[in-house]
Amino acid sequence: FEDSFSDIIDPVKESVASLLDSGSKNMINCTSATEVTYVDIPCHVQAGTYTLSFDSLTSDDTDASVCKIEVTDASSNVHGTSYIQRGNNVNASINVDGESTNIRIYASDSYSNSEDDNITAANAMLCTSYDWKLSNKYVDYCPTVKELYEMIQNIQSQLQ
């Protein structure tokens, strides 16, 4: 019975993953960033559980082997904290408890250990943990329909 059940579920999972990978699964636009102490990546997320991944995350810090992640709102209130291992094809789960507009990745495990250290993030992706479970394939950022609508409204207001 289990074999026949997986014969049905596996193709459905593949189809859903294919749809996710062709849409706006990636919620952040960061193909490459190099900064001192930390990298800020703008985002617009609600409370929930997300997976943050990088094709590559490097730092010249020698205090720790991980980087601290903070998800904050416009007033710099922290709504989620996690840690991510440096390296290639790395990811971390992060629980966010409120609407947030920024992801900050420190060069080390704390601000004080990150000072004057360089951090480089390449091909960052933020998606829901459910989306990650279906497909952990990196996809470029693609605006949502709502974001496209807001862009069009902004352009129209500038033309008037």
Coordinates of N, CA and C in Angstrom, one line a residue:
F1 N 0.8 -1.2 0.0 CA 0.0 0.0 0.0 C 0.9 1.3 0.0
E2 N 2.0 1.3 0.8 CA 2.8 2.4 0.9 C 3.4 2.8 -0.5
D3 N 3.8 1.8 -1.3 CA 4.4 2.0 -2.6 C 3.4 2.7 -3.5
S4 N 2.2 2.3 -3.5 CA 1.2 2.9 -4.4 C 0.9 4.3 -3.9
F5 N 0.9 4.6 -2.6 CA 0.7 5.9 -2.0 C 1.8 6.9 -2.5
S6 N 3.1 6.4 -2.4 CA 4.2 7.3 -2.9 C 4.2 7.5 -4.4
D7 N 3.6 6.5 -5.1 CA 3.4 6.7 -6.6 C 2.5 7.9 -6.9
I8 N 1.6 8.2 -6.0 CA 0.7 9.3 -6.2 C 1.3 10.6 -5.6
I9 N 1.9 10.5 -4.4 CA 2.4 11.7 -3.7 C 3.7 12.3 -4.4
D10 N 4.6 11.5 -4.8 CA 5.9 11.9 -5.4 C 5.6 12.8 -6.6
P11 N 4.8 12.4 -7.6 CA 4.6 13.3 -8.7 C 3.9 14.7 -8.3
V12 N 3.0 14.6 -7.4 CA 2.3 15.8 -6.9 C 3.4 16.8 -6.2
K13 N 4.2 16.2 -5.4 CA 5.3 17.0 -4.8 C 6.2 17.6 -5.8
E14 N 6.6 16.8 -6.8 CA 7.4 17.4 -7.9 C 6.7 18.5 -8.7
S15 N 5.4 18.4 -8.9 CA 4.7 19.4 -9.6 C 4.6 20.7 -8.8
V16 N 4.3 20.5 -7.5 CA 4.3 21.7 -6.6 C 5.6 22.4 -6.5
A17 N 6.7 21.6 -6.4 CA 8.0 22.1 -6.3 C 8.4 22.9 -7.6
S18 N 8.0 22.4 -8.7 CA 8.3 23.0 -10.0 C 7.5 24.4 -10.0
L19 N 6.3 24.4 -9.6 CA 5.6 25.7 -9.5 C 6.3 26.7 -8.6
L20 N 6.7 26.2 -7.4 CA 7.4 27.1 -6.5 C 8.6 27.7 -7.1
D21 N 9.4 26.8 -7.7 CA 10.7 27.3 -8.3 C 10.5 28.2 -9.5
S22 N 9.3 28.3 -10.1 CA 9.1 29.2 -11.2 C 8.5 30.5 -10.8
G23 N 8.1 30.6 -9.5 CA 7.4 31.8 -9.0 C 8.3 32.7 -8.1
S24 N 7.6 33.3 -7.1 CA 8.3 34.2 -6.2 C 8.5 33.6 -4.9
K25 N 9.2 32.4 -4.9 CA 9.5 31.7 -3.7 C 10.6 32.5 -2.9
N26 N 11.6 33.0 -3.5 CA 12.7 33.7 -2.9 C 12.2 35.1 -2.5
M27 N 12.1 35.4 -1.2 CA 11.6 36.7 -0.7 C 12.6 37.8 -0.6
I28 N 13.8 37.6 -1.0 CA 14.9 38.6 -0.9 C 15.7 38.7 -2.1
N29 N 16.2 39.9 -2.4 CA 16.9 40.2 -3.6 C 18.4 40.5 -3.2
C30 N 19.2 39.4 -3.2 CA 20.6 39.6 -2.8 C 21.4 38.5 -3.5
T31 N 22.0 38.9 -4.7 CA 22.8 37.9 -5.4 C 24.3 38.0 -4.8
S32 N 24.7 39.2 -4.4 CA 26.1 39.3 -3.8 C 26.2 40.5 -3.0
A33 N 26.8 40.4 -1.8 CA 27.0 41.5 -0.9 C 28.2 41.3 -0.1
T34 N 29.1 42.3 0.0 CA 30.3 42.3 0.8 C 30.3 43.5 1.7
E35 N 30.4 43.4 3.0 CA 30.3 44.5 3.9 C 31.3 44.3 5.1
V36 N 31.5 45.3 5.9 CA 32.3 45.2 7.1 C 31.3 45.1 8.3
T37 N 31.5 44.2 9.2 CA 30.7 43.9 10.4 C 29.5 43.1 10.1
Y38 N 28.6 43.6 9.2 CA 27.3 42.9 8.9 C 26.8 43.3 7.6
V39 N 25.9 42.4 7.0 CA 25.2 42.7 5.8 C 23.8 42.8 6.1
D40 N 23.1 43.9 5.6 CA 21.7 44.1 5.7 C 21.0 43.7 4.4
I41 N 20.0 42.9 4.5 CA 19.2 42.6 3.3 C 17.7 42.9 3.6
P42 N 17.2 43.9 2.8 CA 15.8 44.2 2.9 C 14.9 43.1 2.7
C43 N 13.8 43.0 3.5 CA 12.8 41.9 3.3 C 11.4 42.5 3.7
H44 N 10.4 41.8 3.4 CA 9.0 42.1 3.9 C 8.4 40.8 4.2
V45 N 8.5 40.4 5.5 CA 7.9 39.1 6.0 C 7.0 39.3 7.2
Q46 N 6.0 38.4 7.3 CA 5.1 38.4 8.5 C 5.7 37.3 9.4
A47 N 5.0 37.2 10.6 CA 5.4 36.2 11.5 C 5.3 34.8 10.9
G48 N 6.3 33.9 11.2 CA 6.3 32.6 10.6 C 7.6 32.0 10.7
T49 N 7.8 30.8 10.2 CA 9.0 30.1 10.2 C 9.6 30.0 8.8
Y50 N 10.9 30.5 8.6 CA 11.5 30.7 7.3 C 12.8 29.9 7.3
T51 N 13.3 29.7 6.1 CA 14.7 29.2 5.9 C 15.4 30.2 5.1
L52 N 16.6 30.5 5.6 CA 17.5 31.5 5.0 C 18.7 30.6 4.5
S53 N 19.0 30.7 3.2 CA 20.1 29.9 2.6 C 21.0 30.8 1.8
F54 N 22.2 30.3 1.6 CA 23.2 31.0 0.8 C 24.0 30.0 0.0
D55 N 24.3 30.3 -1.3 CA 25.2 29.5 -2.0 C 26.6 29.5 -1.4
S56 N 26.9 30.7 -0.9 CA 28.2 30.9 -0.2 C 28.1 32.0 0.9
L57 N 28.6 31.8 2.1 CA 28.6 32.7 3.2 C 30.0 32.6 3.8
T58 N 30.8 33.7 3.6 CA 32.2 33.7 4.1 C 32.4 34.9 5.0
S59 N 33.4 34.8 5.9 CA 33.8 35.9 6.8 C 35.3 35.7 7.1
D60 N 36.0 36.8 7.4 CA 37.4 36.6 7.8 C 37.5 36.6 9.3
D61 N 36.4 36.5 10.0 CA 36.3 36.5 11.5 C 37.0 35.2 12.0
T62 N 37.7 35.3 13.1 CA 38.3 34.1 13.7 C 37.8 33.8 15.1
D63 N 36.7 34.5 15.5 CA 36.2 34.3 16.9 C 35.2 33.1 16.9
A64 N 34.5 32.8 15.8 CA 33.5 31.8 15.8 C 33.4 31.2 14.3
S65 N 32.7 30.1 14.2 CA 32.5 29.5 12.9 C 31.1 29.8 12.4
V66 N 30.3 30.5 13.1 CA 28.9 30.8 12.7 C 28.7 32.3 12.6
C67 N 27.7 32.7 11.9 CA 27.3 34.1 11.8 C 25.9 34.2 12.5
K68 N 25.7 35.3 13.2 CA 24.4 35.6 13.8 C 23.5 36.2 12.8
I69 N 22.2 35.8 12.9 CA 21.2 36.4 12.0 C 20.2 37.1 12.9
E70 N 19.8 38.3 12.6 CA 18.7 39.0 13.2 C 17.7 39.5 12.2
V71 N 16.4 39.3 12.5 CA 15.3 39.8 11.6 C 14.7 40.9 12.4
T72 N 14.6 42.1 11.8 CA 14.1 43.3 12.5 C 13.0 44.0 11.7
D73 N 12.3 44.9 12.5 CA 11.4 45.8 11.8 C 12.0 47.1 11.5
A74 N 11.2 48.1 11.0 CA 11.8 49.4 10.7 C 12.3 50.1 11.8
S75 N 11.9 49.8 13.1 CA 12.4 50.5 14.3 C 13.6 49.7 14.9
S76 N 14.1 48.7 14.2 CA 15.2 47.9 14.7 C 14.9 47.0 15.8
N77 N 13.6 46.7 16.1 CA 13.2 45.7 17.0 C 13.4 44.3 16.4
V78 N 14.1 43.5 17.2 CA 14.4 42.1 16.7 C 13.2 41.2 16.9
H79 N 12.8 40.6 15.8 CA 11.7 39.6 15.7 C 12.1 38.2 15.5
G80 N 13.4 38.0 15.3 CA 13.9 36.6 15.2 C 15.4 36.6 15.2
T81 N 16.0 35.6 15.8 CA 17.4 35.4 15.9 C 17.8 34.0 15.6
S82 N 18.8 33.8 14.9 CA 19.3 32.4 14.6 C 20.8 32.5 14.3
Y83 N 21.4 31.4 14.1 CA 22.8 31.3 13.7 C 23.0 30.4 12.5
I84 N 23.9 30.7 11.6 CA 24.2 30.0 10.4 C 25.7 29.7 10.3
Q85 N 26.0 28.4 10.0 CA 27.3 28.0 9.7 C 27.9 28.7 8.5
R86 N 29.1 29.1 8.4 CA 29.7 29.6 7.2 C 30.0 28.5 6.3
G87 N 30.1 28.8 5.0 CA 30.5 27.8 4.0 C 29.7 27.9 2.7
N88 N 29.7 26.8 2.0 CA 28.9 26.7 0.7 C 27.6 25.9 1.0
N89 N 26.5 26.4 0.3 CA 25.2 25.7 0.4 C 24.8 25.5 1.9
V90 N 24.8 26.7 2.6 CA 24.4 26.6 4.0 C 23.0 27.2 4.2
N91 N 22.3 26.8 5.2 CA 21.0 27.3 5.5 C 20.7 27.2 7.0
A92 N 19.8 28.0 7.4 CA 19.3 28.1 8.8 C 17.8 28.4 8.9
S93 N 17.2 27.7 9.8 CA 15.8 28.0 10.1 C 15.7 29.2 11.0
I94 N 14.7 30.1 10.8 CA 14.5 31.2 11.7 C 13.1 31.5 12.0
N95 N 12.7 31.6 13.2 CA 11.3 31.9 13.6 C 11.2 33.4 13.8
V96 N 10.2 33.9 13.1 CA 10.0 35.4 13.1 C 8.6 35.6 13.8
D97 N 8.6 36.5 14.9 CA 7.4 36.6 15.7 C 6.6 37.9 15.4
G98 N 7.0 38.6 14.3 CA 6.3 39.9 13.9 C 6.7 40.4 12.6
E99 N 5.9 41.3 12.0 CA 6.2 41.8 10.7 C 7.6 42.4 10.7
S100 N 8.4 42.1 9.7 CA 9.8 42.5 9.7 C 10.2 43.0 8.3
T101 N 11.2 43.9 8.3 CA 11.7 44.6 7.0 C 13.2 44.4 6.7
N102 N 13.9 43.7 7.6 CA 15.3 43.6 7.4 C 15.9 42.3 8.0
I103 N 16.9 41.8 7.3 CA 17.7 40.6 7.8 C 19.1 41.1 7.9
R104 N 19.7 41.0 9.1 CA 21.1 41.4 9.3 C 21.9 40.1 9.6
I105 N 22.9 39.9 8.8 CA 23.8 38.8 9.0 C 25.2 39.3 9.5
Y106 N 25.6 39.0 10.7 CA 26.8 39.5 11.3 C 28.0 38.6 10.8
A107 N 29.2 39.2 10.8 CA 30.4 38.4 10.3 C 30.8 37.3 11.3
S108 N 30.2 37.4 12.5 CA 30.5 36.4 13.6 C 29.3 36.1 14.4
D109 N 29.5 35.6 15.6 CA 28.3 35.2 16.4 C 27.8 36.3 17.3
S110 N 28.3 37.5 17.2 CA 27.8 38.7 18.0 C 28.3 39.9 17.3
Y111 N 27.7 41.1 17.7 CA 28.2 42.3 17.1 C 29.7 42.6 17.5
S112 N 30.0 42.4 18.8 CA 31.4 42.8 19.2 C 32.4 41.9 18.6
N113 N 32.1 40.6 18.3 CA 33.0 39.7 17.6 C 33.1 40.0 16.1
S114 N 32.1 40.7 15.6 CA 32.0 41.0 14.1 C 32.7 42.3 13.7
E115 N 33.0 43.2 14.7 CA 33.5 44.5 14.4 C 34.8 44.4 13.5
D116 N 34.8 45.1 12.5 CA 36.0 45.2 11.5 C 36.2 43.9 10.7
D117 N 35.4 43.0 10.9 CA 35.5 41.7 10.0 C 34.7 41.9 8.8
N118 N 35.1 41.3 7.7 CA 34.4 41.3 6.4 C 33.5 40.1 6.3
I119 N 32.4 40.3 5.7 CA 31.4 39.2 5.4 C 30.9 39.3 4.0
T120 N 30.8 38.2 3.3 CA 30.4 38.1 2.0 C 29.3 37.1 1.9
A121 N 28.1 37.5 1.3 CA 27.0 36.6 1.1 C 26.7 36.6 -0.4
A122 N 26.5 35.3 -0.9 CA 26.2 35.2 -2.3 C 25.0 34.3 -2.5
N123 N 24.1 34.8 -3.4 CA 22.9 34.0 -3.7 C 22.1 33.7 -2.5
A124 N 21.7 34.7 -1.8 CA 20.8 34.5 -0.6 C 19.4 34.2 -1.0
M125 N 18.7 33.3 -0.3 CA 17.3 33.0 -0.5 C 16.6 32.9 0.8
L126 N 15.5 33.6 0.9 CA 14.6 33.4 2.1 C 13.3 32.9 1.6
C127 N 12.8 31.8 2.2 CA 11.5 31.2 1.8 C 10.9 30.6 3.0
T128 N 9.6 30.3 2.9 CA 9.0 29.7 4.1 C 9.6 28.3 4.3
S129 N 9.5 27.8 5.5 CA 10.1 26.5 5.7 C 9.3 25.4 5.0
Y130 N 8.0 25.6 4.7 CA 7.3 24.7 4.0 C 7.8 24.6 2.5
D131 N 8.0 25.8 1.9 CA 8.6 25.8 0.6 C 9.9 25.1 0.5
W132 N 10.7 25.4 1.5 CA 12.1 24.8 1.6 C 12.0 23.2 1.6
K133 N 11.0 22.7 2.4 CA 10.9 21.3 2.4 C 10.5 20.7 1.1
L134 N 9.7 21.4 0.3 CA 9.3 20.9 -1.0 C 10.4 21.0 -2.0
S135 N 11.2 22.1 -2.0 CA 12.3 22.3 -2.9 C 13.3 23.3 -2.3
N136 N 14.5 22.8 -2.1 CA 15.6 23.7 -1.6 C 16.5 24.3 -2.7
K137 N 15.9 24.2 -3.9 CA 16.6 24.8 -5.1 C 16.7 26.3 -5.0
Y138 N 17.8 26.9 -5.2 CA 17.9 28.3 -5.2 C 17.2 28.9 -6.5
V139 N 16.4 29.9 -6.3 CA 15.8 30.6 -7.4 C 16.1 32.1 -7.2
D140 N 16.2 32.9 -8.3 CA 16.4 34.3 -8.2 C 15.2 35.0 -7.6
Y141 N 15.3 36.1 -7.0 CA 14.2 36.9 -6.5 C 13.3 37.3 -7.6
C142 N 12.0 37.2 -7.4 CA 11.0 37.6 -8.4 C 9.9 38.3 -7.7
P143 N 9.6 39.5 -8.1 CA 8.5 40.3 -7.3 C 7.2 39.5 -7.3
T144 N 6.5 39.7 -6.2 CA 5.1 39.1 -6.2 C 4.2 40.0 -7.0
V145 N 3.0 39.4 -7.2 CA 2.0 40.2 -8.0 C 1.7 41.5 -7.2
K146 N 1.6 41.4 -5.9 CA 1.3 42.6 -5.1 C 2.4 43.7 -5.3
E147 N 3.7 43.2 -5.2 CA 4.8 44.1 -5.4 C 4.8 44.8 -6.8
L148 N 4.5 44.0 -7.8 CA 4.4 44.5 -9.2 C 3.3 45.6 -9.3
Y149 N 2.1 45.3 -8.6 CA 1.0 46.2 -8.6 C 1.4 47.5 -7.9
E150 N 2.1 47.5 -6.8 CA 2.6 48.7 -6.1 C 3.6 49.4 -6.9
M151 N 4.5 48.7 -7.7 CA 5.4 49.4 -8.6 C 4.7 50.2 -9.7
I152 N 3.7 49.6 -10.2 CA 2.9 50.2 -11.3 C 2.2 51.4 -10.8
Q153 N 1.6 51.3 -9.6 CA 0.9 52.5 -8.9 C 1.9 53.6 -8.7
N154 N 3.1 53.3 -8.3 CA 4.1 54.3 -8.0 C 4.5 55.0 -9.3
I155 N 4.7 54.3 -10.4 CA 5.1 54.8 -11.7 C 3.9 55.7 -12.2
Q156 N 2.7 55.3 -12.0 CA 1.5 56.1 -12.5 C 1.4 57.4 -11.7
S157 N 1.7 57.3 -10.4 CA 1.6 58.6 -9.6 C 2.7 59.6 -10.0
Q158 N 3.8 59.1 -10.4 CA 4.9 59.9 -10.8 C 4.6 60.6 -12.2
L159 N 3.9 59.9 -13.0 CA 3.5 60.4 -14.3 C 2.5 61.5 -14.3
Q160 N 1.7 61.6 -13.2 CA 0.6 62.5 -13.1 C 1.1 63.9 -12.7

